[in-house]
PDB file of C-alpha atoms in Angstrom:
ATOM      1  CA  UNK A   1      34.813 135.082 106.267  1.00  0.00           C
ATOM      2  CA  UNK A   2      35.832 136.227 102.800  1.00  0.00           C
ATOM      3  CA  UNK A   3      34.882 134.553  99.580  1.00  0.00           C
ATOM      4  CA  UNK A   4      37.069 134.080  96.544  1.00  0.00           C
ATOM      5  CA  UNK A   5      35.888 135.578  93.278  1.00  0.00           C
ATOM      6  CA  UNK A   6      36.811 133.661  90.170  1.00  0.00           C
ATOM      7  CA  UNK A   7      37.571 136.405  87.727  1.00  0.00           C
ATOM      8  CA  UNK A   8      39.344 135.869  84.442  1.00  0.00           C
ATOM      9  CA  UNK A   9      40.756 138.709  82.392  1.00  0.00           C
ATOM     10  CA  UNK A  10      42.577 138.414  79.104  1.00  0.00           C
ATOM     11  CA  UNK A  11      45.020 141.102  78.042  1.00  0.00           C
ATOM     12  CA  UNK A  12      46.065 141.103  74.399  1.00  0.00           C
ATOM     13  CA  UNK A  13      49.542 142.288  73.486  1.00  0.00           C
ATOM     14  CA  UNK A  14      50.631 144.623  70.768  1.00  0.00           C
ATOM     15  CA  UNK A  15      53.176 144.811  68.003  1.00  0.00           C
ATOM     16  CA  UNK A  16      56.574 143.787  69.265  1.00  0.00           C
ATOM     17  CA  UNK A  17      55.404 140.585  70.959  1.00  0.00           C
ATOM     18  CA  UNK A  18      55.810 138.513  67.780  1.00  0.00           C
ATOM     19  CA  UNK A  19      58.302 135.694  67.436  1.00  0.00           C
ATOM     20  CA  UNK A  20      58.967 132.965  64.883  1.00  0.00           C
ATOM     21  CA  UNK A  21      56.808 129.854  65.422  1.00  0.00           C
ATOM     22  CA  UNK A  22      54.327 131.766  67.593  1.00  0.00           C
ATOM     23  CA  UNK A  23      50.992 129.997  67.691  1.00  0.00           C
ATOM     24  CA  UNK A  24      52.319 126.722  66.273  1.00  0.00           C
ATOM     25  CA  UNK A  25      51.401 124.569  69.270  1.00  0.00           C
ATOM     26  CA  UNK A  26      47.846 125.883  69.446  1.00  0.00           C
ATOM     27  CA  UNK A  27      47.523 125.593  65.645  1.00  0.00           C
ATOM     28  CA  UNK A  28      48.657 121.958  65.782  1.00  0.00           C
ATOM     29  CA  UNK A  29      46.363 121.164  68.721  1.00  0.00           C
ATOM     30  CA  UNK A  30      43.003 122.794  67.944  1.00  0.00           C
ATOM     31  CA  UNK A  31      40.859 122.915  64.813  1.00  0.00           C
ATOM     32  CA  UNK A  32      39.369 126.215  66.043  1.00  0.00           C
ATOM     33  CA  UNK A  33      42.830 127.760  65.952  1.00  0.00           C
ATOM     34  CA  UNK A  34      43.466 126.437  62.441  1.00  0.00           C
ATOM     35  CA  UNK A  35      40.162 127.964  61.300  1.00  0.00           C
ATOM     36  CA  UNK A  36      41.339 131.381  62.496  1.00  0.00           C
ATOM     37  CA  UNK A  37      44.541 131.021  60.464  1.00  0.00           C
ATOM     38  CA  UNK A  38      42.493 130.079  57.381  1.00  0.00           C
ATOM     39  CA  UNK A  39      40.270 133.151  57.818  1.00  0.00           C
ATOM     40  CA  UNK A  40      43.330 135.362  58.249  1.00  0.00           C
ATOM     41  CA  UNK A  41      44.910 133.946  55.096  1.00  0.00           C
ATOM     42  CA  UNK A  42      41.695 134.507  53.130  1.00  0.00           C
ATOM     43  CA  UNK A  43      41.567 138.160  54.193  1.00  0.00           C
ATOM     44  CA  UNK A  44      45.224 139.041  53.612  1.00  0.00           C
ATOM     45  CA  UNK A  45      45.967 136.879  50.576  1.00  0.00           C
ATOM     46  CA  UNK A  46      48.981 134.949  51.881  1.00  0.00           C
ATOM     47  CA  UNK A  47      49.454 131.905  54.121  1.00  0.00           C
ATOM     48  CA  UNK A  48      49.547 133.344  57.643  1.00  0.00           C
ATOM     49  CA  UNK A  49      50.506 129.995  59.215  1.00  0.00           C
ATOM     50  CA  UNK A  50      53.599 129.793  57.017  1.00  0.00           C
ATOM     51  CA  UNK A  51      54.481 133.401  57.858  1.00  0.00           C
ATOM     52  CA  UNK A  52      54.118 132.734  61.603  1.00  0.00           C
ATOM     53  CA  UNK A  53      55.897 129.400  61.718  1.00  0.00           C
ATOM     54  CA  UNK A  54      58.562 129.532  59.004  1.00  0.00           C
ATOM     55  CA  UNK A  55      59.580 133.130  58.387  1.00  0.00           C
ATOM     56  CA  UNK A  56      62.729 134.648  59.794  1.00  0.00           C
ATOM     57  CA  UNK A  57      62.423 136.965  62.764  1.00  0.00           C
ATOM     58  CA  UNK A  58      63.543 139.815  60.513  1.00  0.00           C
ATOM     59  CA  UNK A  59      60.692 139.148  58.062  1.00  0.00           C
ATOM     60  CA  UNK A  60      58.142 138.649  60.827  1.00  0.00           C
ATOM     61  CA  UNK A  61      59.149 141.976  62.397  1.00  0.00           C
ATOM     62  CA  UNK A  62      57.922 143.875  59.333  1.00  0.00           C
ATOM     63  CA  UNK A  63      54.741 145.745  60.244  1.00  0.00           C
ATOM     64  CA  UNK A  64      52.808 144.333  57.308  1.00  0.00           C
ATOM     65  CA  UNK A  65      53.326 140.797  58.670  1.00  0.00           C
ATOM     66  CA  UNK A  66      53.707 141.106  62.422  1.00  0.00           C
ATOM     67  CA  UNK A  67      50.362 142.844  62.935  1.00  0.00           C
ATOM     68  CA  UNK A  68      48.355 140.191  61.103  1.00  0.00           C
ATOM     69  CA  UNK A  69      50.356 137.346  62.620  1.00  0.00           C
ATOM     70  CA  UNK A  70      50.071 138.659  66.165  1.00  0.00           C
ATOM     71  CA  UNK A  71      46.349 139.320  65.784  1.00  0.00           C
ATOM     72  CA  UNK A  72      45.823 135.856  64.275  1.00  0.00           C
ATOM     73  CA  UNK A  73      47.548 134.095  67.162  1.00  0.00           C
ATOM     74  CA  UNK A  74      45.604 136.142  69.707  1.00  0.00           C
ATOM     75  CA  UNK A  75      42.311 135.274  68.010  1.00  0.00           C
ATOM     76  CA  UNK A  76      43.311 131.591  67.778  1.00  0.00           C
ATOM     77  CA  UNK A  77      43.927 131.532  71.528  1.00  0.00           C
ATOM     78  CA  UNK A  78      40.653 133.343  72.150  1.00  0.00           C
ATOM     79  CA  UNK A  79      38.722 130.819  70.018  1.00  0.00           C
ATOM     80  CA  UNK A  80      40.223 127.976  72.063  1.00  0.00           C
ATOM     81  CA  UNK A  81      39.168 129.777  75.261  1.00  0.00           C
ATOM     82  CA  UNK A  82      35.630 129.910  73.863  1.00  0.00           C
ATOM     83  CA  UNK A  83      35.693 126.209  72.956  1.00  0.00           C
ATOM     84  CA  UNK A  84      36.789 125.345  76.480  1.00  0.00           C
ATOM     85  CA  UNK A  85      34.024 127.559  77.917  1.00  0.00           C
ATOM     86  CA  UNK A  86      36.505 129.808  79.694  1.00  0.00           C
ATOM     87  CA  UNK A  87      34.384 132.788  80.724  1.00  0.00           C
ATOM     88  CA  UNK A  88      36.158 136.110  80.481  1.00  0.00           C
ATOM     89  CA  UNK A  89      35.081 138.823  82.898  1.00  0.00           C
ATOM     90  CA  UNK A  90      37.256 141.481  81.294  1.00  0.00           C
ATOM     91  CA  UNK A  91      39.381 141.996  78.211  1.00  0.00           C
ATOM     92  CA  UNK A  92      41.910 144.654  77.355  1.00  0.00           C
ATOM     93  CA  UNK A  93      44.499 145.216  74.692  1.00  0.00           C
ATOM     94  CA  UNK A  94      47.584 147.289  74.132  1.00  0.00           C
ATOM     95  CA  UNK A  95      47.723 149.079  70.783  1.00  0.00           C
ATOM     96  CA  UNK A  96      47.233 146.302  68.206  1.00  0.00           C
ATOM     97  CA  UNK A  97      45.759 144.163  70.990  1.00  0.00           C
ATOM     98  CA  UNK A  98      42.821 146.561  71.199  1.00  0.00           C
ATOM     99  CA  UNK A  99      41.397 144.923  68.067  1.00  0.00           C
ATOM    100  CA  UNK A 100      41.520 141.515  69.754  1.00  0.00           C
ATOM    101  CA  UNK A 101      39.848 142.955  72.829  1.00  0.00           C
ATOM    102  CA  UNK A 102      37.092 144.456  70.671  1.00  0.00           C
ATOM    103  CA  UNK A 103      36.397 141.032  69.138  1.00  0.00           C
ATOM    104  CA  UNK A 104      36.424 139.337  72.543  1.00  0.00           C
ATOM    105  CA  UNK A 105      34.063 142.002  73.899  1.00  0.00           C
ATOM    106  CA  UNK A 106      31.740 141.327  70.930  1.00  0.00           C
ATOM    107  CA  UNK A 107      32.045 144.902  69.688  1.00  0.00           C
ATOM    108  CA  UNK A 108      33.182 143.843  66.203  1.00  0.00           C
ATOM    109  CA  UNK A 109      33.237 140.486  64.454  1.00  0.00           C
ATOM    110  CA  UNK A 110      36.479 138.669  63.734  1.00  0.00           C
ATOM    111  CA  UNK A 111      36.375 139.059  59.938  1.00  0.00           C
ATOM    112  CA  UNK A 112      35.867 142.823  60.208  1.00  0.00           C
ATOM    113  CA  UNK A 113      38.727 142.971  62.692  1.00  0.00           C
ATOM    114  CA  UNK A 114      40.997 141.101  60.272  1.00  0.00           C
ATOM    115  CA  UNK A 115      40.096 143.595  57.555  1.00  0.00           C
ATOM    116  CA  UNK A 116      40.848 146.530  59.876  1.00  0.00           C
ATOM    117  CA  UNK A 117      44.156 145.087  61.067  1.00  0.00           C
ATOM    118  CA  UNK A 118      45.149 144.330  57.477  1.00  0.00           C
ATOM    119  CA  UNK A 119      44.388 147.925  56.467  1.00  0.00           C
ATOM    120  CA  UNK A 120      46.313 149.178  59.503  1.00  0.00           C
ATOM    121  CA  UNK A 121      49.312 146.989  58.649  1.00  0.00           C
ATOM    122  CA  UNK A 122      49.352 148.241  55.044  1.00  0.00           C
ATOM    123  CA  UNK A 123      49.052 151.899  56.023  1.00  0.00           C
ATOM    124  CA  UNK A 124      51.699 153.884  54.208  1.00  0.00           C
ATOM    125  CA  UNK A 125      52.306 156.209  57.149  1.00  0.00           C
ATOM    126  CA  UNK A 126      54.412 155.017  60.055  1.00  0.00           C
ATOM    127  CA  UNK A 127      52.434 154.403  63.237  1.00  0.00           C
ATOM    128  CA  UNK A 128      53.386 156.981  65.816  1.00  0.00           C
ATOM    129  CA  UNK A 129      52.453 156.547  69.496  1.00  0.00           C
ATOM    130  CA  UNK A 130      50.969 160.043  69.718  1.00  0.00           C
ATOM    131  CA  UNK A 131      48.314 159.022  67.169  1.00  0.00           C
ATOM    132  CA  UNK A 132      47.311 155.722  68.757  1.00  0.00           C
ATOM    133  CA  UNK A 133      44.299 155.905  71.019  1.00  0.00           C
ATOM    134  CA  UNK A 134      41.205 153.968  71.771  1.00  0.00           C
ATOM    135  CA  UNK A 135      38.327 155.181  73.851  1.00  0.00           C
ATOM    136  CA  UNK A 136      35.570 152.968  75.140  1.00  0.00           C
ATOM    137  CA  UNK A 137      32.816 154.753  76.996  1.00  0.00           C
ATOM    138  CA  UNK A 138      31.221 153.054  79.960  1.00  0.00           C
ATOM    139  CA  UNK A 139      28.792 154.584  82.412  1.00  0.00           C
ATOM    140  CA  UNK A 140      29.994 154.929  86.010  1.00  0.00           C
ATOM    141  CA  UNK A 141      27.292 152.636  87.393  1.00  0.00           C
ATOM    142  CA  UNK A 142      28.218 149.946  84.824  1.00  0.00           C
ATOM    143  CA  UNK A 143      31.872 150.307  85.787  1.00  0.00           C
ATOM    144  CA  UNK A 144      31.030 149.904  89.476  1.00  0.00           C
ATOM    145  CA  UNK A 145      28.975 146.791  88.736  1.00  0.00           C
ATOM    146  CA  UNK A 146      31.929 145.376  86.830  1.00  0.00           C
ATOM    147  CA  UNK A 147      34.736 146.069  89.302  1.00  0.00           C
ATOM    148  CA  UNK A 148      33.036 146.123  92.724  1.00  0.00           C
ATOM    149  CA  UNK A 149      32.788 142.320  93.047  1.00  0.00           C
ATOM    150  CA  UNK A 150      36.490 142.082  92.206  1.00  0.00           C
ATOM    151  CA  UNK A 151      37.718 144.882  94.469  1.00  0.00           C
ATOM    152  CA  UNK A 152      35.490 144.471  97.501  1.00  0.00           C
ATOM    153  CA  UNK A 153      35.286 141.026  99.112  1.00  0.00           C
ATOM    154  CA  UNK A 154      31.876 139.950 100.454  1.00  0.00           C
TER     155      UNK A 154
END
């Protein structure tokens, strides 16, 4: 007889997943989400909700805006997960999404992450894939403890 393991993973996307009005429903529905937008706006100095919900796709696609907006929406969703006591067993992120994963993994706090993403978005040099990397070290025994219950049914 096999048992079912309830495992929840959250994978955060990167730049390129942005679209006009992203995050609007969660913003309108949850005060925790609105608080994330307020924090984002305080850090970057412009109204992130307005940028997400009312800007043209062309404007939103600009690196300086899309990185903050995407990160903000991801953190808003994450805060709602926390409010609803949704336990995450694993988090991961692609490129920009790595910052969201670091917050969700309690490696860095959300305000610091906003400051880092803002600095990244304002970087004068274009972001080139060959320079993007993130390394998280985990001991083999910790890795086995993490994945064995998921991979091997009891």
